[in-house]
PDB file of C-alpha atoms in Angstrom:
ATOM      1  CA  ASP A   1     101.682  97.890 142.125  1.00  0.00           C
ATOM      2  CA  GLN A   2     101.432  99.249 138.603  1.00  0.00           C
ATOM      3  CA  ILE A   3     102.010 102.906 139.340  1.00  0.00           C
ATOM      4  CA  PHE A   4     104.711 102.369 141.967  1.00  0.00           C
ATOM      5  CA  PRO A   5     106.290  99.000 141.339  1.00  0.00           C
ATOM      6  CA  ALA A   6     108.465  97.536 144.069  1.00  0.00           C
ATOM      7  CA  ARG A   7     112.127  98.180 143.500  1.00  0.00           C
ATOM      8  CA  ARG A   8     115.108  96.612 145.193  1.00  0.00           C
ATOM      9  CA  HIS A   9     117.673  99.050 146.500  1.00  0.00           C
ATOM     10  CA  ASP A  10     120.872  98.060 148.239  1.00  0.00           C
ATOM     11  CA  PRO A  11     122.397 100.993 150.118  1.00  0.00           C
ATOM     12  CA  GLY A  12     126.010 101.773 149.238  1.00  0.00           C
ATOM     13  CA  ALA A  13     128.948 102.370 151.515  1.00  0.00           C
ATOM     14  CA  GLU A  14     128.728 104.516 154.592  1.00  0.00           C
ATOM     15  CA  VAL A  15     129.238 108.168 153.626  1.00  0.00           C
ATOM     16  CA  LEU A  16     128.530 109.978 156.920  1.00  0.00           C
ATOM     17  CA  THR A  17     128.635 108.529 160.428  1.00  0.00           C
ATOM     18  CA  VAL A  18     127.899 110.485 163.564  1.00  0.00           C
ATOM     19  CA  ALA A  19     128.391 108.864 166.948  1.00  0.00           C
ATOM     20  CA  GLY A  20     128.010 110.146 170.516  1.00  0.00           C
ATOM     21  CA  TYR A  21     127.406 113.707 169.305  1.00  0.00           C
ATOM     22  CA  SER A  22     126.409 115.980 172.204  1.00  0.00           C
ATOM     23  CA  HIS A  23     126.083 119.591 173.086  1.00  0.00           C
ATOM     24  CA  PRO A  24     125.688 120.444 176.814  1.00  0.00           C
ATOM     25  CA  THR A  25     122.509 122.495 176.475  1.00  0.00           C
ATOM     26  CA  GLU A  26     120.928 121.320 173.217  1.00  0.00           C
ATOM     27  CA  PHE A  27     121.182 117.553 172.501  1.00  0.00           C
ATOM     28  CA  ALA A  28     122.825 114.371 173.868  1.00  0.00           C
ATOM     29  CA  ASP A  29     124.319 111.205 172.454  1.00  0.00           C
ATOM     30  CA  LEU A  30     123.097 111.595 168.845  1.00  0.00           C
ATOM     31  CA  ALA A  31     124.072 108.761 166.493  1.00  0.00           C
ATOM     32  CA  PHE A  32     123.181 108.002 162.859  1.00  0.00           C
ATOM     33  CA  THR A  33     124.711 106.704 159.608  1.00  0.00           C
ATOM     34  CA  LEU A  34     124.065 107.837 156.055  1.00  0.00           C
ATOM     35  CA  ARG A  35     124.817 105.520 153.181  1.00  0.00           C
ATOM     36  CA  GLN A  36     125.450 106.246 149.558  1.00  0.00           C
ATOM     37  CA  GLY A  37     122.090 106.500 147.762  1.00  0.00           C
ATOM     38  CA  GLU A  38     120.078 107.418 150.872  1.00  0.00           C
ATOM     39  CA  ILE A  39     118.359 110.656 151.671  1.00  0.00           C
ATOM     40  CA  LEU A  40     118.478 111.826 155.334  1.00  0.00           C
ATOM     41  CA  GLY A  41     115.958 114.216 156.781  1.00  0.00           C
ATOM     42  CA  PHE A  42     115.525 115.708 160.244  1.00  0.00           C
ATOM     43  CA  TYR A  43     112.165 116.836 161.513  1.00  0.00           C
ATOM     44  CA  GLY A  44     110.479 117.476 164.832  1.00  0.00           C
ATOM     45  CA  LEU A  45     108.498 119.945 166.849  1.00  0.00           C
ATOM     46  CA  VAL A  46     109.746 123.452 167.441  1.00  0.00           C
ATOM     47  CA  GLY A  47     112.269 123.271 170.267  1.00  0.00           C
ATOM     48  CA  ALA A  48     113.146 119.654 169.674  1.00  0.00           C
ATOM     49  CA  GLY A  49     116.725 120.527 168.805  1.00  0.00           C
ATOM     50  CA  ARG A  50     116.910 119.744 165.063  1.00  0.00           C
ATOM     51  CA  SER A  51     118.251 123.190 164.127  1.00  0.00           C
ATOM     52  CA  GLU A  52     120.842 123.003 166.861  1.00  0.00           C
ATOM     53  CA  VAL A  53     122.037 119.556 165.614  1.00  0.00           C
ATOM     54  CA  MET A  54     122.423 120.971 162.036  1.00  0.00           C
ATOM     55  CA  GLN A  55     124.332 124.049 163.352  1.00  0.00           C
ATOM     56  CA  ALA A  56     126.779 121.744 165.078  1.00  0.00           C
ATOM     57  CA  LEU A  57     127.132 119.478 162.016  1.00  0.00           C
ATOM     58  CA  PHE A  58     127.817 122.480 159.776  1.00  0.00           C
ATOM     59  CA  GLY A  59     130.387 124.066 162.106  1.00  0.00           C
ATOM     60  CA  ILE A  60     128.314 126.973 163.396  1.00  0.00           C
ATOM     61  CA  THR A  61     128.432 125.733 166.988  1.00  0.00           C
ATOM     62  CA  ARG A  62     130.784 123.194 168.591  1.00  0.00           C
ATOM     63  CA  PRO A  63     129.654 119.972 170.142  1.00  0.00           C
ATOM     64  CA  SER A  64     130.998 118.982 173.520  1.00  0.00           C
ATOM     65  CA  LYS A  65     131.773 115.413 172.467  1.00  0.00           C
ATOM     66  CA  GLY A  66     131.182 112.964 169.648  1.00  0.00           C
ATOM     67  CA  VAL A  67     132.727 111.886 166.374  1.00  0.00           C
ATOM     68  CA  VAL A  68     131.838 112.758 162.758  1.00  0.00           C
ATOM     69  CA  ARG A  69     133.248 110.478 160.056  1.00  0.00           C
ATOM     70  CA  LEU A  70     133.008 111.513 156.428  1.00  0.00           C
ATOM     71  CA  ASP A  71     134.008 108.782 153.963  1.00  0.00           C
ATOM     72  CA  GLY A  72     135.535 106.825 156.851  1.00  0.00           C
ATOM     73  CA  ARG A  73     137.791 109.634 158.070  1.00  0.00           C
ATOM     74  CA  VAL A  74     137.269 111.507 161.320  1.00  0.00           C
ATOM     75  CA  ARG A  75     136.478 115.169 160.663  1.00  0.00           C
ATOM     76  CA  VAL A  76     136.363 118.150 162.984  1.00  0.00           C
ATOM     77  CA  ILE A  77     134.086 120.716 161.419  1.00  0.00           C
ATOM     78  CA  ARG A  78     135.089 124.180 162.601  1.00  0.00           C
ATOM     79  CA  SER A  79     133.443 126.431 160.054  1.00  0.00           C
ATOM     80  CA  THR A  80     130.710 126.327 157.386  1.00  0.00           C
ATOM     81  CA  ALA A  81     133.353 126.696 154.655  1.00  0.00           C
TER      82      ALA A  81
END
């Protein structure tokens, strides 16, 4: 309690929302929300699909369906730029 005292943290507004994100050979129906002040991490065993999800989110590959909202606006990410 003295070294790591309890702190109250109220997450902010939704910054990134992913819903129904799918790729025909890699992952299916992925959904998550990231709020202001949060840290999001992906982990898993080799072959679990985490790298493929990140490639789709960063525009390296294209998902077959799903929606990405950044600051409430729908975005289609077509390139890493």
